[in-house]
Short mmCIF file of C-alpha atoms and ligand atoms in Angstrom, two decimals:
data_model
loop_
_atom_site.label_atom_id
_atom_site.label_comp_id
_atom_site.label_asym_id
_atom_site.label_seq_id
_atom_site.Cartn_x
_atom_site.Cartn_y
_atom_site.Cartn_z
CA MET A 17 -8.59 13.04 -15.85
CA ARG A 18 -5.66 15.82 -14.03
CA GLN A 19 -3.21 13.90 -12.82
CA PRO A 20 -1.82 14.22 -9.15
CA THR A 21 1.24 16.22 -8.74
CA PRO A 22 3.88 16.72 -6.68
CA VAL A 23 2.29 20.17 -4.87
CA ASN A 24 -0.49 17.34 -3.98
CA VAL A 25 1.88 15.11 -2.08
CA ASP A 26 2.93 18.73 -0.56
CA GLU A 27 -0.17 19.22 0.60
CA ALA A 28 -1.28 15.73 1.39
CA ALA A 29 1.64 15.39 4.44
CA LYS A 30 0.52 18.97 5.58
CA ARG A 31 -2.66 17.47 5.91
CA ILE A 32 -1.96 14.89 7.88
CA ARG A 33 0.92 15.31 9.71
CA GLY A 34 -0.96 15.77 12.77
CA ILE A 35 -2.99 12.32 12.35
CA GLN A 36 0.29 10.03 10.79
CA PRO A 37 4.08 11.55 12.27
CA PRO A 38 6.54 10.74 9.77
CA VAL A 39 7.55 6.45 10.62
CA PRO A 40 11.13 5.07 11.41
CA PHE A 41 13.30 4.63 9.16
CA LEU A 42 16.67 2.45 9.61
CA ARG A 43 19.69 0.65 7.95
CA SER A 44 19.29 -2.82 7.22
CA ASN A 45 21.98 -4.87 9.13
CA SER A 46 21.85 -8.47 7.20
CA LEU A 47 20.97 -6.49 3.22
CA SER A 48 23.71 -3.68 3.62
CA SER A 49 27.29 -4.26 2.65
CA ALA A 50 30.62 -2.09 3.17
CA ASN A 51 29.64 -0.20 -0.51
CA HIS A 52 26.55 -0.52 0.14
CA ASN A 53 23.60 0.37 1.85
CA VAL A 54 20.07 -0.71 2.22
CA TYR A 55 17.33 1.32 4.48
CA PHE A 56 14.02 0.69 5.71
CA GLN A 57 10.81 3.55 5.62
CA CYS A 58 8.79 1.19 7.61
CA GLU A 59 5.39 1.54 6.64
CA PHE A 60 4.26 -0.98 9.13
CA LEU A 61 5.46 0.98 12.49
CA ASN A 62 1.56 3.58 13.32
CA ASN A 63 -1.84 2.90 14.47
CA VAL A 64 -2.63 0.86 12.10
CA GLY A 65 0.19 -1.50 10.55
CA SER A 66 0.70 0.45 7.87
CA PHE A 67 0.82 3.00 4.94
CA LYS A 68 -3.03 2.73 3.43
CA LEU A 69 -3.20 5.48 6.46
CA ARG A 70 -1.78 8.14 4.94
CA GLY A 71 -4.40 7.96 1.81
CA ALA A 72 -6.96 7.34 3.90
CA SER A 73 -6.08 10.91 5.91
CA ASN A 74 -5.59 12.71 3.47
CA LYS A 75 -9.02 11.75 1.28
CA LEU A 76 -10.75 12.11 4.85
CA LEU A 77 -9.49 15.09 5.71
CA SER A 78 -10.50 16.01 2.00
CA LEU A 79 -14.32 15.63 2.24
CA THR A 80 -16.74 18.14 3.69
CA GLU A 81 -18.63 18.26 6.99
CA ASP A 82 -20.72 17.56 5.32
CA GLU A 83 -20.01 14.72 4.19
CA ARG A 84 -18.44 13.07 6.72
CA GLN A 85 -21.55 13.11 8.34
CA ASN A 86 -23.14 11.09 6.09
CA GLY A 87 -20.88 8.73 5.91
CA VAL A 88 -17.93 6.78 4.39
CA ILE A 89 -17.74 3.76 2.43
CA THR A 90 -14.49 1.60 1.16
CA TYR A 91 -13.89 -2.25 -0.54
CA SER A 92 -10.72 -3.66 0.54
CA THR A 93 -8.55 -6.70 1.00
CA GLY A 94 -7.99 -4.63 4.47
CA ASN A 95 -4.95 -2.46 4.93
CA HIS A 96 -6.95 0.31 3.58
CA GLY A 97 -10.43 -0.75 5.36
CA ILE A 98 -9.13 -0.59 8.44
CA ALA A 99 -7.00 2.69 7.94
CA VAL A 100 -10.72 4.49 5.73
CA ALA A 101 -11.96 2.74 9.79
CA TYR A 102 -9.39 4.58 11.88
CA VAL A 103 -9.71 8.07 10.44
CA ALA A 104 -13.32 7.79 10.04
CA GLN A 105 -13.69 6.81 14.01
CA LYS A 106 -11.59 10.05 14.23
CA LEU A 107 -13.14 11.87 12.38
CA ASN A 108 -16.61 11.50 13.90
CA SER A 109 -17.75 10.05 10.51
CA PRO A 110 -19.88 6.68 10.36
CA ALA A 111 -17.72 4.32 8.53
CA THR A 112 -18.81 0.88 6.05
CA ILE A 113 -16.38 -1.72 4.75
CA CYS A 114 -17.37 -3.69 2.12
CA LEU A 115 -14.79 -7.37 2.24
CA SER A 116 -14.27 -10.73 0.29
CA LYS A 117 -15.07 -13.50 2.77
CA GLN A 118 -11.20 -14.29 2.33
CA VAL A 119 -9.42 -11.91 3.50
CA PRO A 120 -7.68 -13.17 7.41
CA LYS A 121 -9.64 -12.67 10.01
CA SER A 122 -6.78 -10.90 12.49
CA LYS A 123 -7.77 -8.07 9.75
CA VAL A 124 -11.68 -8.75 10.25
CA ASP A 125 -11.43 -8.49 14.13
CA ARG A 126 -9.65 -5.27 13.19
CA LEU A 127 -12.19 -4.06 11.59
CA LEU A 128 -14.79 -4.76 14.13
CA ALA A 129 -12.92 -3.57 16.45
CA LEU A 130 -12.80 0.25 14.67
CA SER A 131 -16.98 -0.04 15.15
CA ALA A 132 -17.32 -0.22 11.34
CA ARG A 133 -20.57 -1.21 9.64
CA LEU A 134 -18.37 -4.98 7.17
CA TYR A 135 -20.14 -6.30 4.41
CA PHE A 136 -19.02 -9.43 2.99
CA VAL A 137 -19.13 -10.42 -0.49
CA GLU A 138 -17.91 -13.97 -2.13
CA SER A 139 -16.04 -13.85 -4.51
CA GLY A 140 -13.26 -11.50 -3.59
CA GLN A 141 -12.28 -7.04 -4.22
CA ASP A 142 -14.48 -6.83 -7.16
CA GLU A 143 -17.22 -7.76 -6.19
CA ALA A 144 -16.65 -6.53 -2.92
CA ALA A 145 -16.45 -3.22 -5.56
CA ASP A 146 -19.53 -3.46 -6.80
CA LYS A 147 -21.62 -3.99 -3.94
CA ALA A 148 -19.84 -0.87 -2.31
CA TYR A 149 -21.20 1.46 -5.46
CA GLU A 150 -24.48 -0.28 -4.43
CA LEU A 151 -24.42 0.92 -1.39
CA THR A 152 -22.96 4.07 -2.45
CA ARG A 153 -25.60 4.86 -4.42
CA GLN A 154 -28.70 3.46 -1.66
CA GLU A 155 -27.11 5.65 1.59
CA ASN A 156 -25.60 8.78 -0.15
CA LEU A 157 -22.15 8.13 0.72
CA ALA A 158 -18.36 8.81 0.00
CA ILE A 159 -16.69 5.71 -1.75
CA VAL A 160 -13.43 6.47 -0.76
CA GLU A 161 -10.92 4.07 -3.54
CA PRO A 162 -8.41 1.93 -2.57
CA PHE A 163 -5.86 3.28 -4.59
CA ASP A 164 -7.57 5.00 -8.44
CA ASP A 165 -7.77 8.35 -6.88
CA LEU A 166 -6.13 11.54 -6.42
CA HIS A 167 -6.20 12.59 -2.81
CA ILE A 168 -5.52 8.31 -2.37
CA ILE A 169 -2.45 8.80 -4.66
CA ALA A 170 -0.68 11.96 -3.01
CA GLY A 171 -1.40 10.68 0.66
CA GLN A 172 0.62 7.87 -0.18
CA GLY A 173 3.01 9.98 -2.29
CA THR A 174 4.16 11.62 1.28
CA VAL A 175 6.01 7.96 2.06
CA ALA A 176 8.54 9.26 -0.83
CA ARG A 177 8.69 13.01 0.45
CA GLU A 178 9.60 11.78 3.88
CA ILE A 179 12.45 9.76 2.58
CA LEU A 180 13.86 12.75 0.52
CA GLN A 181 13.49 14.59 3.19
CA LYS A 182 15.95 11.58 4.97
CA MET A 183 18.05 10.17 2.11
CA PRO A 184 18.24 13.11 -0.40
CA ASP A 185 21.02 11.04 -1.81
CA LEU A 186 18.89 8.26 -2.39
CA THR A 187 20.02 5.87 -5.57
CA GLN A 188 16.91 3.24 -5.24
CA ILE A 189 13.04 2.60 -4.03
CA LEU A 190 11.60 -0.53 -4.43
CA VAL A 191 7.93 -0.86 -3.12
CA PRO A 192 5.22 -3.14 -3.08
CA LEU A 193 2.50 -3.09 -6.04
CA SER A 194 -0.98 -4.03 -6.06
CA GLY A 195 -3.22 -1.22 -7.43
CA GLY A 196 -0.50 1.09 -7.57
CA GLY A 197 -1.78 3.95 -5.75
CA LEU A 198 1.91 3.87 -3.56
CA LEU A 199 4.28 2.90 -6.13
CA GLY A 200 2.40 5.58 -8.70
CA GLY A 201 2.00 8.33 -5.44
CA ILE A 202 6.24 7.19 -5.21
CA ALA A 203 7.66 7.53 -8.87
CA MET A 204 5.76 10.37 -9.52
CA TYR A 205 7.38 12.49 -6.49
CA ILE A 206 10.94 11.19 -7.51
CA LYS A 207 10.79 11.64 -10.66
CA HIS A 208 9.23 14.90 -10.28
CA HIS A 209 12.85 15.64 -7.59
CA LYS A 210 15.06 13.03 -7.81
CA PRO A 211 14.80 11.30 -11.49
CA GLU A 212 18.09 10.15 -11.36
CA VAL A 213 16.90 7.01 -8.80
CA HIS A 214 15.93 3.86 -9.87
CA VAL A 215 12.39 3.07 -9.12
CA VAL A 216 11.89 -0.71 -9.05
CA GLY A 217 8.28 -1.84 -8.29
CA VAL A 218 7.53 -5.40 -6.64
CA SER A 219 4.73 -8.02 -6.82
CA MET A 220 3.65 -11.69 -6.13
CA SER A 221 3.84 -13.42 -9.33
CA ALA A 222 0.66 -14.71 -8.73
CA SER A 223 -2.53 -12.80 -10.05
CA PRO A 224 0.90 -9.84 -11.45
CA VAL A 225 -2.43 -7.40 -12.83
CA MET A 226 -0.47 -4.40 -12.59
CA ILE A 227 1.97 -5.46 -14.58
CA CYS A 228 -0.17 -7.32 -16.91
CA SER A 229 -1.65 -4.82 -17.54
CA ILE A 230 1.40 -2.43 -18.50
CA ASN A 231 2.82 -5.36 -20.11
CA THR A 232 -0.04 -5.68 -23.01
CA GLY A 233 -0.39 -2.19 -22.62
CA LYS A 234 -3.86 -1.10 -21.21
CA PRO A 235 -5.63 -2.33 -18.63
CA VAL A 236 -6.44 -6.08 -17.66
CA SER A 237 -8.60 -7.94 -15.53
CA LEU A 238 -6.73 -11.91 -13.86
CA PRO A 239 -8.44 -14.47 -12.07
CA GLU A 240 -7.54 -14.28 -7.90
CA SER A 241 -5.09 -16.37 -6.75
CA SER A 242 -3.71 -17.15 -3.33
CA SER A 243 -1.17 -15.20 -2.20
CA LEU A 244 1.15 -14.67 1.17
CA ALA A 245 1.30 -11.92 0.04
CA ASP A 246 -2.43 -11.10 0.29
CA SER A 247 -2.60 -7.61 0.95
CA LEU A 248 -1.71 -7.04 -2.60
CA GLN A 249 -4.33 -8.90 -4.27
CA GLY A 250 -7.03 -7.38 -6.12
CA GLY A 251 -7.81 -5.43 -10.00
CA ILE A 252 -6.84 -2.26 -10.77
CA GLY A 253 -10.16 -1.81 -12.57
CA ILE A 254 -10.55 -1.44 -16.62
CA ASP A 255 -11.21 1.79 -16.28
CA ASN A 256 -8.45 3.22 -14.41
CA ARG A 257 -8.56 6.50 -14.15
CA TYR A 258 -4.64 7.48 -12.22
CA THR A 259 -3.07 4.11 -11.52
CA PHE A 260 -1.18 2.71 -14.84
CA ASP A 261 -0.58 5.99 -16.70
CA LEU A 262 1.09 6.95 -13.48
CA ILE A 263 3.40 3.16 -12.94
CA ARG A 264 3.61 3.42 -16.84
CA LYS A 265 5.19 7.26 -17.09
CA TYR A 266 7.06 7.06 -13.83
CA VAL A 267 8.38 3.65 -12.85
CA ASP A 268 12.21 2.34 -14.02
CA GLU A 269 11.58 -1.45 -13.53
CA LEU A 270 8.92 -4.30 -12.33
CA VAL A 271 9.64 -7.25 -10.79
CA LEU A 272 7.95 -10.13 -10.10
CA VAL A 273 9.02 -12.59 -6.53
CA SER A 274 7.58 -15.96 -5.69
CA GLU A 275 6.15 -17.51 -2.98
CA THR A 276 8.99 -19.00 -1.99
CA ASP A 277 10.61 -15.79 -2.70
CA ILE A 278 8.49 -14.23 -0.54
CA GLU A 279 7.76 -16.93 2.37
CA THR A 280 12.07 -16.34 2.83
CA ALA A 281 12.48 -12.61 2.96
CA MET A 282 9.31 -13.37 6.16
CA LEU A 283 11.39 -15.53 7.84
CA SER A 284 14.84 -13.69 7.04
CA MET A 285 13.00 -10.60 8.52
CA TYR A 286 12.05 -12.27 11.41
CA SER A 287 15.46 -13.76 11.58
CA GLN A 288 17.72 -11.73 11.09
CA GLU A 289 16.39 -8.15 11.63
CA ARG A 290 13.63 -8.88 14.91
CA MET A 291 10.18 -8.31 12.32
CA VAL A 292 7.23 -9.39 11.56
CA LEU A 293 5.72 -8.36 8.69
CA GLU A 294 3.09 -9.16 6.55
CA GLY A 295 3.91 -10.72 2.87
CA ALA A 296 2.87 -8.38 0.35
CA ALA A 297 6.15 -5.74 2.96
CA VAL A 298 8.45 -8.46 2.17
CA VAL A 299 8.36 -8.11 -1.83
CA GLY A 300 11.02 -5.93 -2.25
CA VAL A 301 13.52 -7.71 0.93
CA ALA A 302 12.68 -10.82 -1.56
CA ALA A 303 13.36 -9.28 -4.67
CA ILE A 304 16.33 -8.33 -3.27
CA LEU A 305 17.19 -11.33 -1.73
CA SER A 306 16.16 -13.39 -4.72
CA GLY A 307 18.87 -12.09 -7.04
CA LYS A 308 16.18 -9.78 -8.84
CA VAL A 309 17.03 -6.70 -7.69
CA LYS A 310 20.82 -5.46 -7.89
CA VAL A 311 21.75 -3.12 -4.65
CA THR A 312 23.43 -0.37 -4.84
CA SER A 313 24.66 2.40 -2.91
CA ASN A 314 21.48 3.99 -0.78
CA THR A 315 18.77 1.61 -2.06
CA VAL A 316 15.63 1.99 0.37
CA VAL A 317 12.79 -0.41 1.23
CA VAL A 318 9.76 0.54 1.71
CA LEU A 319 8.15 -2.33 4.59
CA THR A 320 4.56 -1.56 3.80
CA GLY A 321 2.70 -3.52 6.72
CA ASN A 322 2.29 -6.36 9.29
CA ASN A 323 -1.65 -7.00 9.05
CA VAL A 324 -0.25 -10.58 9.26
CA ASP A 325 -2.43 -13.46 11.02
CA MET A 326 -0.04 -14.29 13.60
CA ASP A 327 -1.62 -18.83 13.01
CA ARG A 328 -0.04 -18.44 10.07
CA PHE A 329 3.06 -16.96 10.92
CA THR A 330 4.43 -18.90 13.32
CA ARG A 331 3.41 -21.75 11.72
CA LEU A 332 5.57 -20.38 9.21
CA ILE A 333 7.80 -19.69 11.68
CA TYR A 334 7.73 -23.30 13.18
CA LYS A 335 8.14 -24.94 10.13
CA SER A 336 11.13 -23.16 8.37
C1 LIG B 413 -2.48 -2.00 -0.34
C2 LIG B 413 -0.36 -3.05 0.23
C3 LIG B 413 0.18 -2.65 -0.69
C4 LIG B 413 -0.18 -2.09 -1.80
O1 LIG B 413 -0.16 -0.59 -2.25
P1 LIG B 413 -1.46 -0.41 -3.53
O2 LIG B 413 -0.76 0.58 -3.85
O3 LIG B 413 -2.36 -0.66 -3.42
O4 LIG B 413 -0.28 -0.61 -4.45
C5 LIG B 413 2.01 -3.46 -0.34
N1 LIG B 413 1.74 -3.76 0.36
C6 LIG B 413 0.50 -3.64 2.09
C7 LIG B 413 0.73 -4.07 3.30
C8 LIG B 413 -0.34 -2.99 1.55
O5 LIG B 413 -1.83 -2.88 2.49
#
């Protein structure tokens, strides 16, 4: 299997320019100190509220016009589905999304507003994936994998390209990790251009499938458990093609944060930085605030999404 390359990322950046403009890059007041700068790459500030727009637009723009006309399909904990539905609508391609009933209502509402066809399954990501493959065969649809696909990884890798342009002397980068499309693309691109940068992946301790797989030496599956970081749920696929190898090869450090760490980070981002972010987006901040990762001179934290259920978010704020 040919692995994605930095050239694929450069091509993706050109392809998606019209759909995904560069996002804001800000110095954090609450996490920086006199000698150490922490910067936020604000991937939640686009039309879908997450970086998933990068991979989805790179993938859909790489399909043939015929494939797009037939329609696209995906399975997703939410943000990838929203991104696929959004790009499909822009390109006049019918979109089908398979998702589990655990996906929060805010995300479901967004999908419906993008006029996607939705299929709900009972158990979780794995069942949603099976359903998507079944429909792919029945209806001859183009499947848009959430992470384990060359175009998706190259698309997510454009985050690193953008950061290197804005901050050529970064020393460390913290990236949320689930299936590893984002971290895989970023780590591969950064290690080719600036190998001395310390690349850190962060997962939640509730079912960290990629980290367990790396520790075991091969892809494993774990039962899903509930987490504030709902966008990080789901497996990596027992026959993982790309992301497992990318993470193993290019990532320097893998870190786990607890539910309490995530909650503290969400509250801190709200009260200190005035940002409303979902749990998955703040795991890098959680790793710093809990002391699990030390800040170095120019540390970049990728803030991945803001699709948090507002009832859940306000309850969290009131409780604190
Ligand atoms: C999908 C997602 C991630 C994880 O990305 P992977 O490529 O699956 O590792 C992190 N944060 C948010 C908000 C996401 O939607």
